[in-house]
mmCIF file of C-alpha atoms in Angstrom:
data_model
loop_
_atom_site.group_PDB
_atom_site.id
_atom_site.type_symbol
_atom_site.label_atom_id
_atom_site.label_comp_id
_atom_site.label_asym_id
_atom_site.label_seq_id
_atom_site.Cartn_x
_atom_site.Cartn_y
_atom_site.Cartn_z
ATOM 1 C CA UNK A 279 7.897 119.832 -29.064
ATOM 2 C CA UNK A 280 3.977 119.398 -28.241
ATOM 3 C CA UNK A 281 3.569 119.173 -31.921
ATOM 4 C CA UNK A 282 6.086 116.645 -32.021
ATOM 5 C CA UNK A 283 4.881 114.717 -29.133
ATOM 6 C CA UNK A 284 1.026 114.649 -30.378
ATOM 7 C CA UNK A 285 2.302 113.251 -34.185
ATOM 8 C CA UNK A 286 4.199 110.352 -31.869
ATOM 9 C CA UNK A 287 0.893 109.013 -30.229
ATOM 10 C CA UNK A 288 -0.521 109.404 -33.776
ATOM 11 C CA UNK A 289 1.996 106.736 -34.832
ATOM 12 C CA UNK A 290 1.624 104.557 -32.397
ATOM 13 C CA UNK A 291 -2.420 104.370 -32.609
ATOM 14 C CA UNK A 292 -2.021 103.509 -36.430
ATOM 15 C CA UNK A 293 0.801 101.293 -36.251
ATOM 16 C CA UNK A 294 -0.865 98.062 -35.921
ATOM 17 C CA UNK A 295 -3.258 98.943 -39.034
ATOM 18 C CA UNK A 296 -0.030 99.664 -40.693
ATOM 19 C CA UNK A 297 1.469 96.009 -39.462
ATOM 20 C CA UNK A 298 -1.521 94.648 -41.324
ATOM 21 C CA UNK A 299 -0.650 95.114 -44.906
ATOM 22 C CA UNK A 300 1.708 92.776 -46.605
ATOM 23 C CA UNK A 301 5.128 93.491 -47.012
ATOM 24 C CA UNK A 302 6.028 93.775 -50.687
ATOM 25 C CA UNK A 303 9.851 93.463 -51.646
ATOM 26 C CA UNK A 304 11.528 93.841 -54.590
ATOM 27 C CA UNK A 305 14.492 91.992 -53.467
ATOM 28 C CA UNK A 306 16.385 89.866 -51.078
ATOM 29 C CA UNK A 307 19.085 88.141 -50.434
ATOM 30 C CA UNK A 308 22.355 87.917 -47.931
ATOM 31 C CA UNK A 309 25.990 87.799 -48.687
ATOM 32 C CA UNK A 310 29.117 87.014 -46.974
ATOM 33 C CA UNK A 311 32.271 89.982 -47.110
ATOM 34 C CA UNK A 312 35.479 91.129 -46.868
ATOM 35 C CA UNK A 313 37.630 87.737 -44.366
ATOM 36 C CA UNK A 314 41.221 86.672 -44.664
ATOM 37 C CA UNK A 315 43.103 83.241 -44.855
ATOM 38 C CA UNK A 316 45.015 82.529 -41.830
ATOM 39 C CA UNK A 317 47.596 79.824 -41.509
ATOM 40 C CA UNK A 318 47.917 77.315 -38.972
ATOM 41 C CA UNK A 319 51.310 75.144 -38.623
ATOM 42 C CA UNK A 320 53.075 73.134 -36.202
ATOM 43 C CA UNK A 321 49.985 71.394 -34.576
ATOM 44 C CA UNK A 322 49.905 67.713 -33.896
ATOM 45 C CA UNK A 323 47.076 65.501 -36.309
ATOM 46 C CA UNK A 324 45.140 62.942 -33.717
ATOM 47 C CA UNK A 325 42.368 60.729 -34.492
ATOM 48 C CA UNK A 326 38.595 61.945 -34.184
ATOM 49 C CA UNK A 327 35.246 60.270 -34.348
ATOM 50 C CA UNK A 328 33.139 62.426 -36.561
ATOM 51 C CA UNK A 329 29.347 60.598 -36.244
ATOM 52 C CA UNK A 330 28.637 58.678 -33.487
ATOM 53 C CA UNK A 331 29.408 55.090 -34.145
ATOM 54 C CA UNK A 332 31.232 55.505 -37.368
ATOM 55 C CA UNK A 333 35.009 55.272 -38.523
ATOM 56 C CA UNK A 334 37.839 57.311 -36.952
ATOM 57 C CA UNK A 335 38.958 59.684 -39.171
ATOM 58 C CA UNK A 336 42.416 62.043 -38.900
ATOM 59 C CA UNK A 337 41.845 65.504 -38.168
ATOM 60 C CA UNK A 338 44.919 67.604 -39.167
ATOM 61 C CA UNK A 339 44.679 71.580 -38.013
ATOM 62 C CA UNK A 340 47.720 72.563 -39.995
ATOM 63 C CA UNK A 341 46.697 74.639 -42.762
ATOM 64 C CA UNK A 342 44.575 77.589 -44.493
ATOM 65 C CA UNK A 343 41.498 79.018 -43.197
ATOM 66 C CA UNK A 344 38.954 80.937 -44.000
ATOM 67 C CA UNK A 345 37.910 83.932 -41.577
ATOM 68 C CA UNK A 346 36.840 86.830 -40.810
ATOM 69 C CA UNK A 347 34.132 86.931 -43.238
ATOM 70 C CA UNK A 348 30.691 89.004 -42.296
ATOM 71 C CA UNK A 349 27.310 88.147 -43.057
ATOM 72 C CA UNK A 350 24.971 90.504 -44.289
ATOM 73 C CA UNK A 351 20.936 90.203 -45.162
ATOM 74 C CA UNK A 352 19.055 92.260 -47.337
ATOM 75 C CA UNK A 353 15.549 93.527 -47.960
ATOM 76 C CA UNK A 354 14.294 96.244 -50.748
ATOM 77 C CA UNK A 355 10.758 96.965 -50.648
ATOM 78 C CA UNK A 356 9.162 97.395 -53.987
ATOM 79 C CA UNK A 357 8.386 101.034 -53.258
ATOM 80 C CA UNK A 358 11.247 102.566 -52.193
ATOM 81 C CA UNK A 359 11.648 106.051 -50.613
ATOM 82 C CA UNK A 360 15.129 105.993 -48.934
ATOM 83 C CA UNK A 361 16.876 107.557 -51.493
ATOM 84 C CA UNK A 362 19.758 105.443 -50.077
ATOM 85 C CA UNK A 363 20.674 101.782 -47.965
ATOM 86 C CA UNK A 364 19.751 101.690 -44.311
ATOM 87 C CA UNK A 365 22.309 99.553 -42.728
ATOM 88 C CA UNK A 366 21.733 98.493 -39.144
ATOM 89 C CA UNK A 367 24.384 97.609 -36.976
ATOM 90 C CA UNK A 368 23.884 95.506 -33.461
ATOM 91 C CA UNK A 369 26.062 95.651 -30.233
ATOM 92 C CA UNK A 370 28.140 93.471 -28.187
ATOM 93 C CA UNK A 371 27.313 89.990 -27.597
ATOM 94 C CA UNK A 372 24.400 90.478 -30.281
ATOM 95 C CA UNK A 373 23.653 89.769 -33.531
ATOM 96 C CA UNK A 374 21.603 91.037 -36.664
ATOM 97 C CA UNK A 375 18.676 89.417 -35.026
ATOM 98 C CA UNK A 376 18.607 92.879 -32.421
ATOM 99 C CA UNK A 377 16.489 94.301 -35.383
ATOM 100 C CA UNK A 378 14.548 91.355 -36.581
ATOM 101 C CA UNK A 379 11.098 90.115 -34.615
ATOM 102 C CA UNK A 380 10.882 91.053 -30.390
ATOM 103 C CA UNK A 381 11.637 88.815 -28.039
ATOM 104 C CA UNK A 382 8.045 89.280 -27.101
ATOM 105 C CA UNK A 383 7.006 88.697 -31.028
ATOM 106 C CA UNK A 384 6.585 91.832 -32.378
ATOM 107 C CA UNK A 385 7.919 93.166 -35.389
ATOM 108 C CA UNK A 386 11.597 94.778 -35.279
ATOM 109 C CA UNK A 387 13.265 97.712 -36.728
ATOM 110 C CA UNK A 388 14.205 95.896 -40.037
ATOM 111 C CA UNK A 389 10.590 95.167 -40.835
ATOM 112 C CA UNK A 390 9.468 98.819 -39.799
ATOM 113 C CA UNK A 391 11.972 100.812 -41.637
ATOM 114 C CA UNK A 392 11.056 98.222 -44.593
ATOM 115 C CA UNK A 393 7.507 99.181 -44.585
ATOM 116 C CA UNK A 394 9.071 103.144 -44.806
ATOM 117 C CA UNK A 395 10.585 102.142 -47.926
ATOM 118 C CA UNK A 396 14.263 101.923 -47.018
ATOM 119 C CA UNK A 397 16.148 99.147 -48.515
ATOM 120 C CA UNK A 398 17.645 97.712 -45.289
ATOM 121 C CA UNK A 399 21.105 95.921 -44.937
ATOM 122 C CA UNK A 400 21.305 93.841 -41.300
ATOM 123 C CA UNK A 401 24.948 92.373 -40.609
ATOM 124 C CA UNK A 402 25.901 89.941 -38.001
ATOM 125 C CA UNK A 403 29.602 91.564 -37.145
ATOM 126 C CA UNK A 404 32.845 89.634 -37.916
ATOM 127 C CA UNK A 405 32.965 86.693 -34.708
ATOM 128 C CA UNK A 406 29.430 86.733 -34.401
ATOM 129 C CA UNK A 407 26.344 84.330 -35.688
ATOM 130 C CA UNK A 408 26.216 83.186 -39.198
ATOM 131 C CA UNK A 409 29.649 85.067 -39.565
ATOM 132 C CA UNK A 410 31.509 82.376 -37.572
ATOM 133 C CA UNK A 411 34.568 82.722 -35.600
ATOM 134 C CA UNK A 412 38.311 81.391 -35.310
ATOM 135 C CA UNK A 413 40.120 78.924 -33.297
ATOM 136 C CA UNK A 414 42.472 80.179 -30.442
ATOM 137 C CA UNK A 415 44.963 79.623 -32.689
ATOM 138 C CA UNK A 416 44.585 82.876 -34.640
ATOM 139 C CA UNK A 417 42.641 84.963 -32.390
ATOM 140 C CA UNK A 418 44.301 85.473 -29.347
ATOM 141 C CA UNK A 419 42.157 84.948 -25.762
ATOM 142 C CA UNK A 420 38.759 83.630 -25.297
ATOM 143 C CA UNK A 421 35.250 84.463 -25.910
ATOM 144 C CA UNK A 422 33.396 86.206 -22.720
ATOM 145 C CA UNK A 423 29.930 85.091 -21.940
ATOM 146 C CA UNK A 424 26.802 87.215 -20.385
ATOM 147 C CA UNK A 425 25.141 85.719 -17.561
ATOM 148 C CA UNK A 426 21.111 85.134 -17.388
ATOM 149 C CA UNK A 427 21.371 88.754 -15.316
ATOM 150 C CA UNK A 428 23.976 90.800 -16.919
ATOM 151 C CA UNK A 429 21.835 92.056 -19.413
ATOM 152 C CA UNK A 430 19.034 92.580 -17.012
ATOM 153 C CA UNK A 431 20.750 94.891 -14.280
ATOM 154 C CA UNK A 432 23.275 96.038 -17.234
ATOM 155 C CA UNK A 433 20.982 97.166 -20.015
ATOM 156 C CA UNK A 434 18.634 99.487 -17.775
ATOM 157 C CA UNK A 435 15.577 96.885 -17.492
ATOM 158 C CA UNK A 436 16.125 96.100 -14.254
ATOM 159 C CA UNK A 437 17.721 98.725 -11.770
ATOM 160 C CA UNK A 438 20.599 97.911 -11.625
ATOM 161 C CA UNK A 439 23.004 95.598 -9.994
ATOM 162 C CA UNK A 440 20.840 92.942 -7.452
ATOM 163 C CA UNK A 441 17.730 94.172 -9.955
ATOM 164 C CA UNK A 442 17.318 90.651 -11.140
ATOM 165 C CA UNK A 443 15.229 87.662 -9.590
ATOM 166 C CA UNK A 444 14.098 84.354 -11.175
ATOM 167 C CA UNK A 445 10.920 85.067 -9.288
ATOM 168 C CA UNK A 446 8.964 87.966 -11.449
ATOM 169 C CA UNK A 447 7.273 89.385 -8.112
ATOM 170 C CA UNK A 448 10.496 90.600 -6.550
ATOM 171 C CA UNK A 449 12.445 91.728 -9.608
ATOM 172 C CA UNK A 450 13.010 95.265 -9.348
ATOM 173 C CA UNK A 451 12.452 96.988 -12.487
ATOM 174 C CA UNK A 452 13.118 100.585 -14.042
ATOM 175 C CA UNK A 453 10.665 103.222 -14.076
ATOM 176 C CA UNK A 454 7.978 102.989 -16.619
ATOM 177 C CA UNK A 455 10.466 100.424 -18.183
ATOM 178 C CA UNK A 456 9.090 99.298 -21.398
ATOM 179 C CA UNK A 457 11.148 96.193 -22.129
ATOM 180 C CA UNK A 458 9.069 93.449 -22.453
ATOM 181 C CA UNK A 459 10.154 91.459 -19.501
ATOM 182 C CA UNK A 460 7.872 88.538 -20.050
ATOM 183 C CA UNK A 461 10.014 87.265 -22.993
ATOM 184 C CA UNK A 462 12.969 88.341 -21.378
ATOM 185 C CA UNK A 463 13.643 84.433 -21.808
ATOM 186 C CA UNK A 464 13.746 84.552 -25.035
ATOM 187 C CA UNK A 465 15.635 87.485 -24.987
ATOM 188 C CA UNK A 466 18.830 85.885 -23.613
ATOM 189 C CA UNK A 467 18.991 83.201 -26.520
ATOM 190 C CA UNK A 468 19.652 85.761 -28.868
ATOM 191 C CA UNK A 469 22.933 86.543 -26.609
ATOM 192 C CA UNK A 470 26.265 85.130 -28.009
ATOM 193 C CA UNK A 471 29.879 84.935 -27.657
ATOM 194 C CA UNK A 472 32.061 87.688 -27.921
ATOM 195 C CA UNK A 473 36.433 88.055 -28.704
ATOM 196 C CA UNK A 474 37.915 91.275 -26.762
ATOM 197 C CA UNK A 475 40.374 91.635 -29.148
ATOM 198 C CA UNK A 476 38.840 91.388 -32.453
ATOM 199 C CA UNK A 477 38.153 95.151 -32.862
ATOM 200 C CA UNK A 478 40.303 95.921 -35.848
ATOM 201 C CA UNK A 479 38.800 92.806 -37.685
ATOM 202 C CA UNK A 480 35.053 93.961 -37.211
ATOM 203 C CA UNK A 481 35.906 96.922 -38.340
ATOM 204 C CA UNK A 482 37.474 95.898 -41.462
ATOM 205 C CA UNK A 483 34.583 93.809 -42.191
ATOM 206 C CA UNK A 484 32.235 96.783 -42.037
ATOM 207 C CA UNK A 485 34.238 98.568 -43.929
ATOM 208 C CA UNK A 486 34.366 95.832 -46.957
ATOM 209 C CA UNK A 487 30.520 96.307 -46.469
ATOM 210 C CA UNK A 488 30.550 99.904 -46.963
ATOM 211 C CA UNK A 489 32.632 99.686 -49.958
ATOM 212 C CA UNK A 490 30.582 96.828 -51.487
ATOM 213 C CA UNK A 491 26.755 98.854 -50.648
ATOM 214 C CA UNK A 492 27.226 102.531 -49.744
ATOM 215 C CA UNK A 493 26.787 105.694 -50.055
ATOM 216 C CA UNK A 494 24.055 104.697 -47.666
ATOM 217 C CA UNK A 495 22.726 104.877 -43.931
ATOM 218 C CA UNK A 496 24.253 104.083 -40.843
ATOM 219 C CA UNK A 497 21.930 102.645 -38.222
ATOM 220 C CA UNK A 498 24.067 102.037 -35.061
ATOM 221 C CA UNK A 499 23.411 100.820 -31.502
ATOM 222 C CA UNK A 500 25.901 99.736 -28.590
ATOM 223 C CA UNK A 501 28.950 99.188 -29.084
ATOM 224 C CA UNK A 502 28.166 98.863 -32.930
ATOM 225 C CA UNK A 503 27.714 102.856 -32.304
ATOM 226 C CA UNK A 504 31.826 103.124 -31.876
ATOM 227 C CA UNK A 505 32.555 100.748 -34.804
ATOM 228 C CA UNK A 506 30.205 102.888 -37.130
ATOM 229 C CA UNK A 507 31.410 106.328 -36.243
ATOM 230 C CA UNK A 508 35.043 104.487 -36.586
ATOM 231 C CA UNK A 509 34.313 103.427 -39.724
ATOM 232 C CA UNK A 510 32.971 106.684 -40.564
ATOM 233 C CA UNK A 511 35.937 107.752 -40.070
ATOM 234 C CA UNK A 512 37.435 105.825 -42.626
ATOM 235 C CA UNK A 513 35.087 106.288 -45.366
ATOM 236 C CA UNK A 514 33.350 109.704 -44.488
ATOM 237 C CA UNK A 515 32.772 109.810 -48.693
ATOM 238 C CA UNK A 516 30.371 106.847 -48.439
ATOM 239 C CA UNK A 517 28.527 107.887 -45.403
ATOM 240 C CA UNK A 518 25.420 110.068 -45.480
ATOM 241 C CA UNK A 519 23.798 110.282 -42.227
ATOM 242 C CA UNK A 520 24.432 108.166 -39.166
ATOM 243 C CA UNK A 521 21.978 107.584 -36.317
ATOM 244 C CA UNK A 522 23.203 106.081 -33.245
ATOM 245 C CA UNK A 523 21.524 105.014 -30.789
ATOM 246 C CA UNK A 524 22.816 104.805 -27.392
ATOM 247 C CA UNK A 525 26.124 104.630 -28.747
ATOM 248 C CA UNK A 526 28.678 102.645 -26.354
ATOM 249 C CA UNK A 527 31.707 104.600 -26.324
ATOM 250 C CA UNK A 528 32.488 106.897 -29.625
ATOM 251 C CA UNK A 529 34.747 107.288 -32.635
ATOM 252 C CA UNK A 530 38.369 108.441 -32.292
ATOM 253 C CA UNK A 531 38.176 112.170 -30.817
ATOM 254 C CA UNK A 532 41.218 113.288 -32.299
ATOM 255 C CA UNK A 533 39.449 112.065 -35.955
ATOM 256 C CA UNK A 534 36.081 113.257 -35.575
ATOM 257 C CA UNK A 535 36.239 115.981 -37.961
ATOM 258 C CA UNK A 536 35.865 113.761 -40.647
ATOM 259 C CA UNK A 537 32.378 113.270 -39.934
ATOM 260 C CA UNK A 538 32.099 117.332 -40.641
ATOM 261 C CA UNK A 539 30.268 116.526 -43.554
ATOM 262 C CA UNK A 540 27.623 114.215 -42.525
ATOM 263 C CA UNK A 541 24.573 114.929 -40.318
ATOM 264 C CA UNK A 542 24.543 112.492 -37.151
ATOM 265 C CA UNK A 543 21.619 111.830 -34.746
ATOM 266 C CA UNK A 544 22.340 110.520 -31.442
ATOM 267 C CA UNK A 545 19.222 108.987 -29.445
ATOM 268 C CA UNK A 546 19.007 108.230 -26.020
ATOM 269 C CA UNK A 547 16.491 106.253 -23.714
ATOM 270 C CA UNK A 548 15.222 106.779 -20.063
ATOM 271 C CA UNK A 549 16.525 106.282 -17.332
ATOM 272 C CA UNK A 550 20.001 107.125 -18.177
ATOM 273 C CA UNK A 551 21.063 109.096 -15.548
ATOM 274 C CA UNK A 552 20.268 106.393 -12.907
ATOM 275 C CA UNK A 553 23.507 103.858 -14.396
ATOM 276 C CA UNK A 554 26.938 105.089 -13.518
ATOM 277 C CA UNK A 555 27.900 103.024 -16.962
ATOM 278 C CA UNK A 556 25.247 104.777 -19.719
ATOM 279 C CA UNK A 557 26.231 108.251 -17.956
ATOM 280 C CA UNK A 558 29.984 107.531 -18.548
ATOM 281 C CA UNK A 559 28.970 106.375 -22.471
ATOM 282 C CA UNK A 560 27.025 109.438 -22.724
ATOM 283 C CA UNK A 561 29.494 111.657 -21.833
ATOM 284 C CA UNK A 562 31.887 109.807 -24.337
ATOM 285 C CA UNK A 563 29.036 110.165 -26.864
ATOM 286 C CA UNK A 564 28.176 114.076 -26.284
ATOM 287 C CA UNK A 565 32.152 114.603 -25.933
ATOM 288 C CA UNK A 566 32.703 113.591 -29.589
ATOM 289 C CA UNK A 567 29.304 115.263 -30.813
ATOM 290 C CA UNK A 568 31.049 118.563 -29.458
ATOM 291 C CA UNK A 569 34.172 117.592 -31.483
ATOM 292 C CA UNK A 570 32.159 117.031 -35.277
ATOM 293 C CA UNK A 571 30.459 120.374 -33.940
ATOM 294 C CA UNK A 572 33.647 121.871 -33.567
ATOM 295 C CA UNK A 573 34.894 121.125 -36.616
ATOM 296 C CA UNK A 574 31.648 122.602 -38.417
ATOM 297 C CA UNK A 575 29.626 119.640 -38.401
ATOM 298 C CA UNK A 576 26.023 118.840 -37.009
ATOM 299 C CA UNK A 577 25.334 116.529 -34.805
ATOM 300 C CA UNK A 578 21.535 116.243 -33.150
ATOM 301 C CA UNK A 579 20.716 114.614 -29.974
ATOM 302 C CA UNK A 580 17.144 113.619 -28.545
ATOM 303 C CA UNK A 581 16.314 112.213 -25.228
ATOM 304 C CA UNK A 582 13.107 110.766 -25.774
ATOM 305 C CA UNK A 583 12.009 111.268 -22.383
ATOM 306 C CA UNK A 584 11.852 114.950 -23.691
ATOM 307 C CA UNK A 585 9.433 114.332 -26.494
ATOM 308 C CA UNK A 586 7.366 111.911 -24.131
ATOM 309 C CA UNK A 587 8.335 108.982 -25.463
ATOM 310 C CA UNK A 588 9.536 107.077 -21.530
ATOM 311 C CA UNK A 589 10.683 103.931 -20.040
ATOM 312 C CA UNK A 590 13.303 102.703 -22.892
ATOM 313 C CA UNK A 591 15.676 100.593 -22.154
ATOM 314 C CA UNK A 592 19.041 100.202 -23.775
ATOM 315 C CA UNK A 593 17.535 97.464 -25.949
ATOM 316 C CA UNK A 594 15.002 99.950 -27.818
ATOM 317 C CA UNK A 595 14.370 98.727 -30.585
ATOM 318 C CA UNK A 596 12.868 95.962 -28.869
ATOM 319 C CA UNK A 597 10.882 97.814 -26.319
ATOM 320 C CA UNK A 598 6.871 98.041 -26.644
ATOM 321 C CA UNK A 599 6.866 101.293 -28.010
ATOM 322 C CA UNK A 600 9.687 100.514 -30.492
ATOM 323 C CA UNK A 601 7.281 101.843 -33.157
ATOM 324 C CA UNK A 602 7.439 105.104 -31.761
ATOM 325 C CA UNK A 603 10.936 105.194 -31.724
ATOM 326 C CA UNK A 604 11.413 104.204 -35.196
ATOM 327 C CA UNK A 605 9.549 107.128 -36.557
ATOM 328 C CA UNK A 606 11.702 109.673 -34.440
ATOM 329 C CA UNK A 607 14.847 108.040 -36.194
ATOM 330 C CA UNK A 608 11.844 108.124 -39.477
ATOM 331 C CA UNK A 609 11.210 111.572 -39.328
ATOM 332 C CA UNK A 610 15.011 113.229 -38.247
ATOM 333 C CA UNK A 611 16.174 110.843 -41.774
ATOM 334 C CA UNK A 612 13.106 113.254 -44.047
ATOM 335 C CA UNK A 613 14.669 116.090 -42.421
ATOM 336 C CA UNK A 614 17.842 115.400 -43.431
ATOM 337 C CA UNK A 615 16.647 114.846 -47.577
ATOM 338 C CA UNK A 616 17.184 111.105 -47.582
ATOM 339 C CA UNK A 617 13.710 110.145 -48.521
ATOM 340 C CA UNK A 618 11.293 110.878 -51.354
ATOM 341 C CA UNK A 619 8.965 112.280 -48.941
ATOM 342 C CA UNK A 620 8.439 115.916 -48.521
ATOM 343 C CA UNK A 621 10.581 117.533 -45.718
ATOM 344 C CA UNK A 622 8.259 119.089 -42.791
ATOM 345 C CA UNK A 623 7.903 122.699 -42.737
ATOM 346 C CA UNK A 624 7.749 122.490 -38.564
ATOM 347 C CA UNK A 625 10.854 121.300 -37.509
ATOM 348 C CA UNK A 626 11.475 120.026 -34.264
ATOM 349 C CA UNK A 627 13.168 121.393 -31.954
ATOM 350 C CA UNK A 628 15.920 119.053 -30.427
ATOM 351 C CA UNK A 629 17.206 118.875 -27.042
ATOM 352 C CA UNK A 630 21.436 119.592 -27.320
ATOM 353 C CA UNK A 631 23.610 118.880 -24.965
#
């Protein structure tokens, strides 16, 4: 574990040299997949005003439309060592852009596990971002909103519920919490809408992807953590090693020994004990783990408070010491023979639960 800990701090001194060089690709590119055409009939046509000042035009919802498509980005760096696709997955009310630049400006996940040589595959799920999203006409209730605080006391930045102030001086933050709340501004205009009853459509979408790209990778956080091991499920053939991270809720227990095959790493941040809702994930998350166990297959799980690594909140990969955390996920993929690189003789050993 000291071992461990030491070859952490050596990361995160060299990581800004490292964020110096160029980043060299030998490909990119984005996609849409997988979608449906849904019909609409029955509606009445009225009379719109498309530009400001210009004709009226009819505007006639009967018909076919297109939905329920997913858009995915890609990046391959020109030297490659991940003998397979990364894909990262975001969580609720977030898009693809959880892994892209901080809030506070630094660089993301996607650029980091780029520069390790992993050809990385960033989705924005089905109803979210550049994937669009249907009328109420063919998905049934609305979209739910986060307020400017949700996150805040939600995600384990602030400490919980009454954390949040607009005045900086009396918000009441984590321990050690290593969000970076300055930007937390800019934080909240990454947040978007979400559908509560869309589930079987993401996952469909996901699972177009995995047909299309894999065998490959699953990155996972939030609630993308239970679509991934769902989808896992599905297609445990195409799946090679998943790593989720703070998973919200888990796969389908009574299913989980179709993951048997395929090593899984579960990460969790700091401070979890101190929210009623990440210990009632966890225990979904280490409840599931037992079941893939169970069934002969290994599952891993770190607390990075136990390597040293403190203060993360449940948005990680965006925290100041993101870096660090993306070579624990680094390091657990070499161990598992999914890189070029040479697996380490000293192994770490991993807190279980």
């Amino acid at each position: 574990m000291r071992r461990f800990f030491i070859a952490a701090l050596a990361v995160m001194a060299s990581w800004t040299l490292a964020c110096a060089e160029d980043i060299v690709l030998r490909g990119m590119g984005s996609f849409h997949i997988g979608g449906r055409v849904a019909e609409i009939h029955g509606k009445p046509v009225r009379d719109i005003v498309r530009v400001p000042g210009g004709p009226s035009s009819k505007l006639d919802p009967n018909g076919a439309y297109q939905v329920e498509q997913m858009y995915t980005q890609y990046f391959l760096p020109k030297v490659r060592k991940g003998k397979l696709p990364l894909l990262m997955w975001h969580g609720g009310g977030l898009t693809g852009v959880t892994y892209e630049t901080t809030p506070d400006g630094r660089e993301g996940w996607l650029n980091m596990f780029v520069r390790k040589g992993w050809d990385v595959y960033v989705s924005d799920a089905v109803e979210r971002g550049r994937s669009g999203f249907a009328s109420p006409d063919i998905w049934p209730g609305e979209p739910i909103f986060l307020t400017y605080t949700d996150p805040f006391e939600r995600f384990r930045i602030g400490a919980g519920e009454g954390s949040w102030d607009p005045d900086p001086a009396k918000q009441k933050l984590m321990p050690d919490v290593q969000f970076p709340v300055e930007a937390y501004a800019n934080y909240m205009k990454q947040i978007v809408p979400r559908w509560l009853a869309t589930d079987d459509a993401v996952i469909a979408g996901y699972i177009a992807l995995v047909d299309k790209v894999c065998p490959c990778v699953l990155l996972l956080h939030s609630q993308g953590g239970s679509f991934g091991l769902k989808v896992a499920e599905a297609r445990p053939d195409k799946i090679k090693a998943i790593v989720a991270v703070e998973s919200a809720s888990a796969g389908t227990l009574e299913k989980a020994a179709a993951l048997k095959n395929i090593p899984i790493l579960m990460v969790f941040g700091d401070n979890v004990d101190r929210h009623p809702r990440w210990v009632a994930y966890r225990k979904l998350d280490l409840d599931y783990a037992s079941a893939v166990r169970a069934a002969g297959g290994k599952v891993d799980v770190i607390n990075l408070p136990d390597l040293g690594i403190k203060g993360n909140s449940h948005m990680m990969m965006m925290d100041k010491n993101n870096g660090a955390v993306a070579d624990v996920i680094g390091r657990w993929l070499v161990d598992q023979g999914l890189t070029t690189e040479t697996v380490r003789k000293a192994r770490v050993k991993r807190a279980r639960s």
